[in-house]
Structure formats: C-alpha cells, structure tokens
Tab-separated table of C-alpha atoms in Angstrom:
chain	number	residue	atom	x	y	z
A	1	MET	CA	102.151	60.706	16.187
A	2	ASN	CA	101.492	63.753	14.010
A	3	LYS	CA	103.075	66.999	12.810
A	4	ASN	CA	101.957	69.193	15.722
A	5	GLY	CA	104.541	70.773	17.964
A	6	TYR	CA	106.206	74.009	19.068
A	7	LYS	CA	109.700	75.223	19.804
A	8	ASP	CA	110.672	75.938	23.397
A	9	PRO	CA	111.823	79.638	23.341
A	10	ASP	CA	114.535	78.998	25.911
A	11	THR	CA	116.179	75.833	24.531
A	12	GLY	CA	115.006	75.700	20.929
A	13	LYS	CA	113.863	72.114	21.517
A	14	LEU	CA	110.774	70.916	19.652
A	15	LYS	CA	108.039	69.942	22.122
A	16	PHE	CA	104.544	68.509	21.763
A	17	ASN	CA	101.305	69.356	23.443
A	18	PRO	CA	99.604	66.714	25.565
A	19	GLY	CA	97.692	64.218	23.445
A	20	ASP	CA	99.779	64.859	20.263
A	21	TYR	CA	101.271	61.390	20.475
A	22	GLY	CA	100.697	58.002	22.096
A	23	TRP	CA	101.292	54.239	21.822
A	24	SER	CA	99.616	52.594	18.829
A	25	GLY	CA	98.854	49.366	20.716
A	26	LYS	CA	99.412	47.282	17.587
A	27	LEU	CA	102.197	45.889	15.413
A	28	ILE	CA	103.746	48.406	13.007
A	29	THR	CA	102.953	47.591	9.387
A	30	GLU	CA	104.590	48.430	6.100
A	31	GLU	CA	101.845	51.026	5.581
A	32	ASP	CA	102.815	52.715	8.866
A	33	TYR	CA	106.406	53.017	7.660
A	34	ASN	CA	105.239	54.439	4.355
A	35	GLN	CA	103.157	57.055	6.170
A	36	HIS	CA	106.194	57.970	8.239
A	37	LEU	CA	108.333	58.365	5.091
A	38	ASN	CA	105.527	60.390	3.428
A	39	GLY	CA	105.251	62.732	6.415
A	40	THR	CA	101.653	61.835	7.430
A	41	LYS	CA	102.396	59.878	10.651
A	42	SER	CA	105.576	60.062	12.751
A	43	ILE	CA	106.715	56.757	14.282
A	44	GLY	CA	108.705	56.152	17.391
A	45	ILE	CA	110.101	52.714	18.408
A	46	GLN	CA	111.013	51.145	21.726
A	47	PRO	CA	114.217	49.242	20.719
A	48	CYS	CA	113.959	46.452	23.353
A	49	ASN	CA	111.446	43.649	22.818
A	50	ASP	CA	109.704	41.502	25.470
A	51	ASN	CA	112.681	39.102	25.476
A	52	GLY	CA	115.222	41.867	26.157
A	53	LEU	CA	116.599	41.818	22.577
A	54	ALA	CA	117.280	44.696	20.209
A	55	CYS	CA	118.980	45.394	16.886
A	56	PHE	CA	119.753	49.092	17.305
A	57	GLY	CA	120.513	51.744	19.838
A	58	ALA	CA	121.405	55.424	20.030
A	59	ILE	CA	123.119	58.061	22.101
A	60	ASP	CA	120.803	61.063	22.483
A	61	ILE	CA	122.869	64.270	22.492
A	62	ASP	CA	120.406	66.780	23.880
A	63	PRO	CA	122.106	70.023	24.930
A	64	LYS	CA	120.341	72.564	27.092
A	65	VAL	CA	120.785	75.203	24.366
A	66	TYR	CA	120.640	73.719	20.844
A	67	LYS	CA	122.279	76.571	19.070
A	68	ASN	CA	125.465	75.810	21.036
A	69	LEU	CA	125.655	72.219	19.717
A	70	ASP	CA	128.992	71.607	18.026
A	71	ILE	CA	128.030	68.905	15.539
A	72	LYS	CA	131.450	68.954	13.918
A	73	PHE	CA	133.130	67.732	17.158
A	74	TYR	CA	130.910	64.642	17.184
A	75	LEU	CA	131.397	63.928	13.454
A	76	ASP	CA	135.181	64.325	13.772
A	77	THR	CA	135.315	62.045	16.850
A	78	ILE	CA	133.403	59.294	15.029
A	79	GLN	CA	135.904	59.441	12.167
A	80	GLN	CA	139.022	59.742	14.277
A	81	LYS	CA	138.055	56.845	16.547
A	82	GLU	CA	136.623	54.744	13.686
A	83	LEU	CA	133.333	54.177	15.488
A	84	PRO	CA	130.378	52.283	13.866
A	85	LEU	CA	128.042	55.155	14.761
A	86	ILE	CA	125.761	56.912	12.323
A	87	PRO	CA	124.985	60.547	13.224
A	88	ILE	CA	121.375	61.563	12.573
A	89	LYS	CA	119.746	64.912	13.306
A	90	SER	CA	117.080	64.576	15.981
A	91	LYS	CA	113.529	65.955	15.907
A	92	SER	CA	114.428	68.606	18.476
A	93	GLY	CA	117.567	69.855	16.783
A	94	GLY	CA	120.063	67.736	18.643
A	95	LEU	CA	121.932	64.663	17.452
A	96	HIS	CA	121.379	60.885	17.726
A	97	LEU	CA	124.353	58.541	17.237
A	98	TYR	CA	122.957	55.223	16.073
A	99	VAL	CA	124.460	51.786	16.081
A	100	PHE	CA	122.861	48.828	14.282
A	101	THR	CA	123.436	45.093	14.598
A	102	LYS	CA	123.196	42.234	12.069
A	103	GLU	CA	120.638	40.390	14.222
A	104	LEU	CA	118.805	40.718	17.489
A	105	ILE	CA	121.202	40.631	20.423
A	106	GLN	CA	120.839	41.390	24.111
A	107	ALA	CA	119.725	44.996	24.487
A	108	LYS	CA	122.112	45.300	27.449
A	109	GLU	CA	125.063	44.645	25.155
A	110	ILE	CA	124.051	47.578	22.910
A	111	LYS	CA	123.470	49.829	25.895
A	112	ASP	CA	126.808	48.778	27.509
A	113	PHE	CA	128.712	49.567	24.227
A	114	LEU	CA	127.162	53.039	23.943
A	115	GLU	CA	127.889	53.776	27.576
A	116	GLN	CA	131.497	52.753	27.116
A	117	VAL	CA	132.096	55.243	24.266
A	118	LEU	CA	130.389	58.209	25.962
A	119	PHE	CA	133.698	59.532	27.399
A	120	LEU	CA	135.092	59.874	23.860
A	121	PHE	CA	132.501	62.571	23.252
A	122	LYS	CA	133.041	64.119	26.729
A	123	LEU	CA	129.484	63.054	27.654
A	124	PRO	CA	128.551	62.132	31.245
A	125	ILE	CA	127.366	58.612	32.130
A	126	THR	CA	123.919	60.067	32.706
A	127	THR	CA	123.500	60.904	28.984
A	128	GLU	CA	120.289	59.408	27.535
A	129	ILE	CA	120.904	56.147	25.745
A	130	PHE	CA	118.442	54.010	23.837
A	131	PRO	CA	117.403	51.352	24.618
A	132	LYS	CA	116.688	53.019	27.943
A	133	GLN	CA	115.327	49.728	29.306
A	134	THR	CA	117.038	46.441	28.592
A	135	LYS	CA	114.339	44.423	30.303
A	136	LEU	CA	110.597	45.190	30.149
A	137	ASN	CA	108.521	44.376	33.171
A	138	ASN	CA	105.034	44.973	34.554
A	139	ASN	CA	103.867	47.867	36.672
A	140	THR	CA	102.330	47.589	40.131
A	141	ASP	CA	98.951	46.754	38.516
A	142	ASP	CA	100.593	43.853	36.639
A	143	GLN	CA	100.267	45.652	33.294
A	144	LYS	CA	103.104	45.434	30.739
A	145	VAL	CA	105.176	48.656	30.646
A	146	ASN	CA	106.083	49.922	27.175
A	147	GLY	CA	109.358	51.664	27.992
A	148	ASN	CA	110.699	54.721	26.196
A	149	PHE	CA	110.565	55.174	22.422
A	150	ILE	CA	112.929	57.036	20.074
A	151	ASN	CA	111.598	58.835	16.957
A	152	LEU	CA	112.609	57.123	13.758
A	153	PRO	CA	114.698	59.052	11.201
A	154	TYR	CA	113.686	60.229	7.718
A	155	PHE	CA	110.239	61.501	8.631
A	156	ASN	CA	108.864	62.917	5.373
A	157	LYS	CA	112.146	61.727	3.887
A	158	ASN	CA	113.740	65.107	4.697
A	159	GLU	CA	113.571	65.440	8.448
A	160	ARG	CA	115.818	63.711	11.095
A	161	VAL	CA	118.257	62.756	8.367
A	162	ALA	CA	121.734	61.249	8.592
A	163	LEU	CA	124.890	63.298	8.109
A	164	ASP	CA	128.074	62.370	6.258
A	165	PRO	CA	131.515	63.120	7.826
A	166	SER	CA	131.450	66.661	6.463
A	167	GLY	CA	128.044	67.349	7.982
A	168	LYS	CA	126.161	67.171	4.710
A	169	GLU	CA	122.713	65.538	4.776
A	170	ILE	CA	122.437	62.254	2.913
A	171	GLU	CA	119.459	60.759	1.065
A	172	LEU	CA	117.513	57.741	2.421
A	173	ASP	CA	118.959	55.246	-0.092
A	174	LEU	CA	122.525	56.135	0.815
A	175	PHE	CA	121.637	56.007	4.524
A	176	LEU	CA	120.387	52.469	4.159
A	177	LYS	CA	123.631	51.463	2.398
A	178	VAL	CA	125.656	53.072	5.201
A	179	VAL	CA	123.693	51.095	7.768
A	180	GLY	CA	124.329	47.870	5.875
A	181	MET	CA	128.025	48.547	5.840
A	182	ASN	CA	128.154	49.187	9.580
A	183	LEU	CA	126.124	46.296	10.986
A	184	MET	CA	127.724	44.946	14.152
A	185	THR	CA	127.730	41.646	16.014
A	186	SER	CA	127.777	41.230	19.781
A	187	ALA	CA	131.433	40.123	19.681
A	188	LYS	CA	132.459	43.045	17.422
A	189	LEU	CA	130.842	45.611	19.729
A	190	LYS	CA	132.824	44.244	22.677
A	191	GLU	CA	136.050	44.114	20.714
A	192	ILE	CA	135.669	47.751	19.672
A	193	SER	CA	134.850	49.036	23.183
A	194	ASP	CA	137.697	47.033	24.746
A	195	ASN	CA	140.172	48.414	22.247
A	196	ILE	CA	138.908	51.939	22.683
A	197	ILE	CA	139.330	51.869	26.432
A	198	LYS	CA	142.815	50.383	26.073
A	199	LEU	CA	143.941	53.014	23.583
A	200	GLU	CA	142.413	55.999	25.394
A	201	LEU	CA	144.086	55.052	28.681
A	202	MET	CA	147.542	54.795	27.136
A	203	GLY	CA	149.836	57.553	28.376
A	204	GLY	CA	148.133	57.948	31.709
A	205	ALA	CA	150.087	57.705	34.992
A	206	GLU	CA	151.085	54.164	35.914
A	207	GLU	CA	149.823	54.454	39.480
A	208	PHE	CA	146.210	54.606	38.236
A	209	LYS	CA	146.306	51.241	36.479
A	210	ASP	CA	144.447	49.747	39.383
A	211	GLY	CA	142.527	52.903	40.195
A	212	PRO	CA	139.838	55.116	38.608
A	213	PRO	CA	140.270	55.426	34.825
A	214	CYS	CA	139.045	59.011	34.919
A	215	LEU	CA	142.084	60.022	36.927
A	216	GLU	CA	144.313	58.004	34.596
A	217	ILE	CA	142.937	59.942	31.604
A	218	LEU	CA	143.226	63.329	33.329
A	219	SER	CA	146.839	62.553	34.351
A	220	LYS	CA	147.995	62.548	30.709
A	221	GLN	CA	148.764	66.271	30.915
A	222	LYS	CA	149.485	68.756	33.688
A	223	MET	CA	146.267	70.316	34.958
A	224	ASP	CA	145.401	73.954	35.232
A	225	ASP	CA	141.594	73.941	35.584
A	226	GLY	CA	139.862	71.557	37.992
A	227	ARG	CA	142.833	71.003	40.288
A	228	ASP	CA	140.701	71.102	43.461
A	229	ARG	CA	138.388	68.335	42.257
A	230	PHE	CA	141.216	66.203	40.850
A	231	LEU	CA	143.198	66.388	44.106
A	232	TYR	CA	140.160	65.565	46.227
A	233	ASN	CA	139.482	62.450	44.154
A	234	TYR	CA	143.209	61.575	44.183
A	235	MET	CA	142.996	61.732	47.987
A	236	VAL	CA	140.068	59.283	47.994
A	237	PHE	CA	142.081	56.927	45.786
A	238	ALA	CA	145.268	57.392	47.830
A	239	LYS	CA	143.572	56.556	51.122
A	240	LYS	CA	142.642	53.145	49.624
A	241	LYS	CA	145.895	52.342	47.828
A	242	TYR	CA	148.449	54.049	50.098
A	243	ALA	CA	146.734	53.789	53.480
A	244	ASP	CA	149.911	54.348	55.550
A	245	ASP	CA	151.370	57.353	53.746
A	246	TRP	CA	148.500	58.710	51.682
A	247	SER	CA	149.177	62.297	52.741
A	248	LYS	CA	152.712	62.175	51.261
A	249	LYS	CA	151.275	60.759	48.071
A	250	VAL	CA	148.700	63.569	47.845
A	251	LEU	CA	151.461	66.187	48.208
A	252	GLN	CA	153.522	64.502	45.513
A	253	ALA	CA	150.470	64.224	43.233
A	254	GLY	CA	150.151	68.012	43.255
A	255	ARG	CA	153.753	68.293	42.072
A	256	ASN	CA	153.274	65.548	39.475
A	257	TYR	CA	150.003	66.573	37.912
A	258	PHE	CA	149.548	70.337	38.422
A	259	GLU	CA	150.971	73.570	37.114
A	260	PHE	CA	151.941	75.386	40.321
A	261	ASN	CA	151.365	79.111	40.685
A	262	GLU	CA	151.055	81.690	43.489
A	263	THR	CA	148.057	79.846	44.946
A	264	TRP	CA	148.918	76.286	44.184
A	265	THR	CA	151.993	75.539	46.307
A	266	ASP	CA	153.113	72.798	48.669
A	267	ASP	CA	151.774	74.793	51.610
A	268	TYR	CA	148.359	75.149	49.976
A	269	ILE	CA	148.154	71.387	49.406
A	270	LYS	CA	149.293	70.702	52.992
A	271	LYS	CA	146.316	72.741	54.269
A	272	LYS	CA	144.003	70.615	52.172
A	273	ILE	CA	145.561	67.398	53.485
A	274	LYS	CA	144.952	68.615	57.061
A	275	ASN	CA	141.229	69.082	56.245
A	276	TRP	CA	141.088	65.598	54.839
A	277	GLU	CA	142.598	63.794	57.821
A	278	LYS	CA	139.149	62.950	59.088
A	279	ASP	CA	136.774	60.600	57.308
A	280	THR	CA	135.817	61.821	53.829
A	281	LYS	CA	133.228	60.827	51.284
A	282	GLY	CA	133.896	58.813	48.137
A	283	HIS	CA	134.622	59.873	44.581
A	284	THR	CA	132.594	62.703	43.031
A	285	CYS	CA	131.915	60.807	39.848
A	286	SER	CA	129.110	63.079	38.660
A	287	ASP	CA	130.913	66.416	38.861
A	288	GLN	CA	131.782	68.310	35.699
A	289	LEU	CA	135.489	67.350	35.773
A	290	LEU	CA	135.142	63.572	36.168
A	291	ALA	CA	131.810	62.864	34.462
A	292	PRO	CA	132.983	63.515	30.873
A	293	VAL	CA	135.877	61.038	31.325
A	294	CYS	CA	133.990	58.405	33.337
A	295	VAL	CA	134.572	54.815	32.168
A	296	LYS	CA	132.341	53.193	34.757
A	297	SER	CA	132.444	49.674	33.200
A	298	GLU	CA	136.260	49.627	33.633
A	299	CYS	CA	136.311	51.453	36.971
A	300	VAL	CA	134.258	48.837	38.850
A	301	LYS	CA	136.706	46.063	37.777
A	302	ARG	CA	139.726	47.739	39.290
A	303	LYS	CA	141.081	46.958	42.755
A	304	PHE	CA	140.988	50.602	43.803
A	305	GLY	CA	138.221	51.756	41.507
A	306	ASP	CA	134.906	53.215	42.637
A	307	LYS	CA	132.920	50.345	44.198
A	308	LYS	CA	131.057	52.219	46.827
A	309	ILE	CA	127.589	50.927	47.760
A	310	ASP	CA	125.256	53.691	46.852
A	311	TRP	CA	121.776	54.415	45.550
A	312	PRO	CA	121.381	52.850	42.117
A	313	MET	CA	121.279	55.343	39.265
A	314	MET	CA	117.705	56.516	38.585
A	315	THR	CA	117.035	57.926	35.140
A	316	ASN	CA	114.328	58.520	32.534
A	317	LEU	CA	111.686	59.923	34.884
A	318	ILE	CA	108.205	60.075	33.380
A	319	LYS	CA	105.280	61.817	35.132
A	320	VAL	CA	101.890	60.575	34.063
A	321	ASP	CA	99.724	63.577	34.769
A	322	PHE	CA	96.705	62.000	36.467
A	323	LYS	CA	94.633	64.564	38.339
A	324	PRO	CA	94.943	65.144	41.239
A	325	ASP	CA	97.513	62.387	41.906
A	326	PRO	CA	100.193	61.867	39.253
A	327	GLU	CA	102.035	58.562	38.840
A	328	TYR	CA	105.721	58.146	37.986
A	329	TYR	CA	107.927	55.754	36.005
A	330	PHE	CA	111.718	55.736	36.097
A	331	THR	CA	114.555	53.394	35.182
A	332	VAL	CA	116.930	51.611	37.616
A	333	ALA	CA	119.751	49.132	36.952
A	334	ASN	CA	119.417	45.796	38.731
A	335	LYS	CA	122.253	43.576	40.047
A	336	THR	CA	122.819	41.999	36.629
A	337	GLY	CA	123.133	45.416	34.977
A	338	HIS	CA	119.741	45.290	33.199
A	339	SER	CA	117.812	48.588	33.182
A	340	VAL	CA	114.255	48.025	34.369
A	341	ILE	CA	111.265	50.313	34.927
A	342	VAL	CA	109.992	51.190	38.371
A	343	HIS	CA	106.422	52.361	38.870
A	344	ALA	CA	105.542	54.794	41.700
A	345	LYS	CA	101.775	55.115	42.073
A	346	ASN	CA	101.915	58.417	43.994
A	347	VAL	CA	104.220	61.250	44.749
A	348	THR	CA	104.943	60.006	48.327
A	349	GLN	CA	106.586	56.872	46.959
A	350	LEU	CA	109.026	59.090	45.070
A	351	ARG	CA	109.500	61.753	47.774
A	352	ASP	CA	110.024	59.570	50.862
A	353	GLN	CA	113.378	57.764	51.134
A	354	LYS	CA	112.053	54.709	52.951
A	355	GLU	CA	109.082	54.265	50.628
A	356	LEU	CA	111.251	54.719	47.513
A	357	GLY	CA	113.831	52.251	48.820
A	358	SER	CA	111.033	49.668	49.476
A	359	LEU	CA	109.590	50.331	45.994
A	360	ILE	CA	112.983	49.699	44.313
A	361	MET	CA	113.509	46.586	46.401
A	362	ALA	CA	110.113	45.166	45.428
A	363	GLN	CA	110.462	45.822	41.707
A	364	VAL	CA	114.183	45.614	41.034
A	365	ASN	CA	115.430	43.344	43.879
A	366	VAL	CA	117.940	45.983	44.968
A	367	LEU	CA	117.796	47.539	48.454
A	368	PRO	CA	119.383	51.023	48.433
A	369	PRO	CA	121.334	51.988	51.623
A	370	PRO	CA	120.095	54.825	53.818
A	371	ILE	CA	121.678	58.169	52.998
A	372	LYS	CA	121.560	61.589	54.614
A	373	PRO	CA	118.326	63.617	53.991
A	374	LEU	CA	120.150	66.365	52.111
A	375	ASP	CA	121.858	63.832	49.874
A	376	PHE	CA	118.544	62.180	49.110
A	377	HIS	CA	117.011	65.585	48.470
A	378	ALA	CA	119.739	66.350	45.942
A	379	LEU	CA	119.271	62.865	44.330
A	380	ILE	CA	115.567	63.399	43.742
A	381	ASN	CA	116.028	66.971	42.533
A	382	ALA	CA	118.533	65.760	39.946
A	383	LEU	CA	115.956	63.109	38.788
A	384	LEU	CA	113.226	65.768	38.658
A	385	ASP	CA	115.392	67.934	36.456
A	386	THR	CA	115.000	65.318	33.723
A	387	VAL	CA	111.244	64.687	34.014
A	388	ASP	CA	109.065	64.265	30.942
A	389	THR	CA	105.376	64.969	31.656
A	390	VAL	CA	102.909	62.947	29.606
A	391	GLN	CA	99.140	62.783	29.609
A	392	PRO	CA	97.439	59.522	30.593
A	393	ALA	CA	96.427	57.199	27.793
A	394	PRO	CA	92.756	57.602	26.796
A	395	GLY	CA	90.484	55.716	29.191
A	396	THR	CA	92.994	55.440	32.036
A	397	ARG	CA	92.010	58.442	34.190
A	398	PRO	CA	90.088	57.467	37.357
A	399	MET	CA	86.938	59.250	36.245
A	400	GLU	CA	87.133	57.593	32.773
A	401	ILE	CA	87.525	54.204	34.385
A	402	LEU	CA	84.564	54.846	36.698
A	403	LYS	CA	82.365	55.920	33.771
A	404	LYS	CA	83.360	52.808	31.845
A	405	HIS	CA	82.463	50.537	34.768
A	406	LEU	CA	79.177	52.351	35.337
A	407	LYS	CA	78.237	52.057	31.649
A	408	GLU	CA	79.028	48.388	31.649
A	409	TYR	CA	77.066	47.841	34.870
A	410	ILE	CA	74.008	49.847	33.826
A	411	ASN	CA	73.870	48.082	30.442
A	412	GLY	CA	74.472	44.708	31.970
A	413	THR	CA	71.938	42.196	33.372
A	414	GLN	CA	68.592	43.868	33.942
A	415	ALA	CA	66.366	43.155	36.949
A	416	LYS	CA	62.973	41.792	35.923
A	417	THR	CA	61.888	40.789	39.469
A	418	TYR	CA	62.363	42.153	42.965
A	419	ALA	CA	64.648	39.184	43.832
A	420	SER	CA	66.807	39.940	40.817
A	421	PHE	CA	67.046	43.608	41.853
A	422	GLU	CA	67.839	42.633	45.465
A	423	SER	CA	70.727	40.485	44.182
A	424	GLY	CA	72.372	43.502	42.511
A	425	ASN	CA	71.055	43.611	38.990
A	426	VAL	CA	70.045	46.946	37.483
A	427	LEU	CA	66.410	48.112	37.514
A	428	LYS	CA	65.596	50.649	34.856
A	429	ASP	CA	62.623	52.864	34.236
A	430	GLU	CA	62.115	55.636	31.675
A	431	VAL	CA	64.444	58.101	33.449
A	432	TYR	CA	66.589	56.394	36.077
A	433	ALA	CA	68.623	53.222	36.559
C-alpha cells in the first residue's frame, strides 16, 4: 500500500518486503482513489464481490525474464483479432490485458472469456487471470477469505499506464474514454469468444472436429518441431476414435502432418507404435507444445476431447508465513466451474495426498482420484513454483492472539473476594495478576 519495493535481480520483477502492503478492511472511498492517482497510496482490488459478480478482469502476462517480453506481439494480436482488451503496463514490468463490462456480471463469465482467448497469445491455460476466484468462501475458521487483488492502473497518473496500438503510453483521460468505448455485456463476451474459436480452428484437419482442438490447430501446417509430442497425443486420440485400427492411423498421421527426414520415417514411427501397444497415459495438455494452443472450454465438449478424471487444477498458491507453522491458500475449480479458495492450516495438509484430497473434498465438494506418488510430487512442485509468500495480518500470529487474550483477561472482571477468585476472576496486587 505504499511506494516501497525492490527489483528482483534475476527477473527484473518489482517485489515488496513483508508488511509493505495489506488489506484495508474498509470500503474504498473517493479520497483513496485520489491518493492512488496522486501517488501517495497504491490500491489493489479483488474484482469479485461476495455475490460472485465483477465488472472487470485481466490476463496477467508475467514472464520469467521481463526484458524478453515482446509487448508488440500482444498489441498486434489485440488489433488483428479485434479483441476488447486494453493493454496496461503492470507494476512489475509485465503486461495486464484488461476487459471491462457495462454492469456487474458473473465473475465466472469474465474469467471464462479470458481463458478462451489465451491461446491467441500462445499463453498456457495456467496463466494468471483476474478474477482469480469467482466465488468467495470462508476458511476453516469460518472467516471470510479476501481472495487475490490486482494493482490498479495509473498510480501517480504515470505508472501502470495503458498503451495504444503502437505501444505509446496514453493519458488517464483518454484511457477512460477507451474503457467506455469497449464496455462489454455477458452476451457480447460469449459471442466474441465463440467466433474466435470458430475462426481459429478453420483450416485444421477434418478428423479433429470431434477431437482435441489443440491438435486441430497444430495440423494447419506440416510440423518440424514437436513431432514426438504431437504424435504421442495423436495416438491417445486415435485409440479413442479409431480403436480397431489406431496404429494404421498413427502411421498415416506422420505422413499427413510431418516433414519427413532421415530420422522421421515410416520405420521410425512403427517403432513408436510398438512401444504404445500397451496401455498409455492421456493427453499431455500442459507440455510446451500443446499448452499455448489449449482451448479447454471447447475440448471438454467434444466426443473425443480430453475428459479424463484427474486432479482439479490448483493455482494461486499463497503461503502465510506464520512461525513455525505456515498456512496455505490456493484456488481450485469446483464442479460448476467456479474458482474457490482452499485453506490448508498446515504443511501436512498440502504435502500428503490423502489429506489434501480430503481438504479439497470438504471445501470444494470435489474428491480427486488417487494418483501415483511421483505424479503427485510433480503436481505439488508445480504449485510451489508459483507460491507467493505473505506475512500474516497484524494481530493474527499465535503469540499476538495469546497476548490479546491475556490482556483482555487480566483487565477483565477483578476478584474482590476469595470466592470470586476461585471462580476464575483475576486477582491483582501491586506487581502480579
């Protein structure tokens, strides 16, 4: 909530020291907004309200190395695809792509729209999207959970500013006019996303019309890089669609979709087919070939799309650094597609597969299936790679809570008689209580 901060020497990302920011615990006033614009107090907002409604959202483009961020690619894509997204420089040096609505609509609808356009920017489905939660719930102590906030633009009127199509920064007044011209309705967001998916899939191989859209997109041109991963995923698809002669289809797929060379020949593919005759796993949706062209919302509708029962996607891990036992919050999608917050009160609930499964079942009403230990280990490590460590809010550490209760107790009802003391009231003398 202030101007403190430092740049990470490895990534160039702006970071804050513990205690530099926190929830205000009150409604934001016009004066707060003025202080934000004047550069005296930075404001962040959780887009989703208690009723699951929101009027804006954003894609958070947060590269590992900020100097490698190709802003022009994102600006050009927005113009070419005629997207109602407004690019704004982020606090850390990345880019936020905002969408605004005319009125409050279901936060899930905003999140769904932003997820459905990720593949246009070659961004994986795990890319951070605000609102991160589309339904706010209580933690295990029955306290309301705030969710994740995004820093508002135009701090000090000259930081986190919007960009025009050429990459030039624009003034606040013009930005507000641009927002007004791009306000969306729920129906318009759905119309745009449906048309985008339809157009982007045109030209893909006909056989994938009932299969994974990612393969349909990749089939538009003969492949050179990524042939191994494409063929493996084609095999998974072929075993479902062409159960009786899937191996012949895999061999033909190599001829149809690849540039052959000294390595990639019919004989090479036949060796792979032999290795795949036994049971194989499902699609590798998160690998670097498929993830940037993943259209999950379309894939799950298709007869031979990816419908495997798996662990729900866990994102937005926050570690609350209580000493010695930290607590954790992360986001999970429930059966209706809403993103809700799960609270783990200790590291064991996050580390142990059975305990974590029970935790998700209790708080999200989803029971994840058992998976192999190494797969679970990889799942948790991937989640830990995204962790944000925050300090506990003032007064919430165990020792602080104990001191508060002791103070209230000692200054409470005083014992004037032995009977009163015996019943539990405090007896004070000049030194002790």
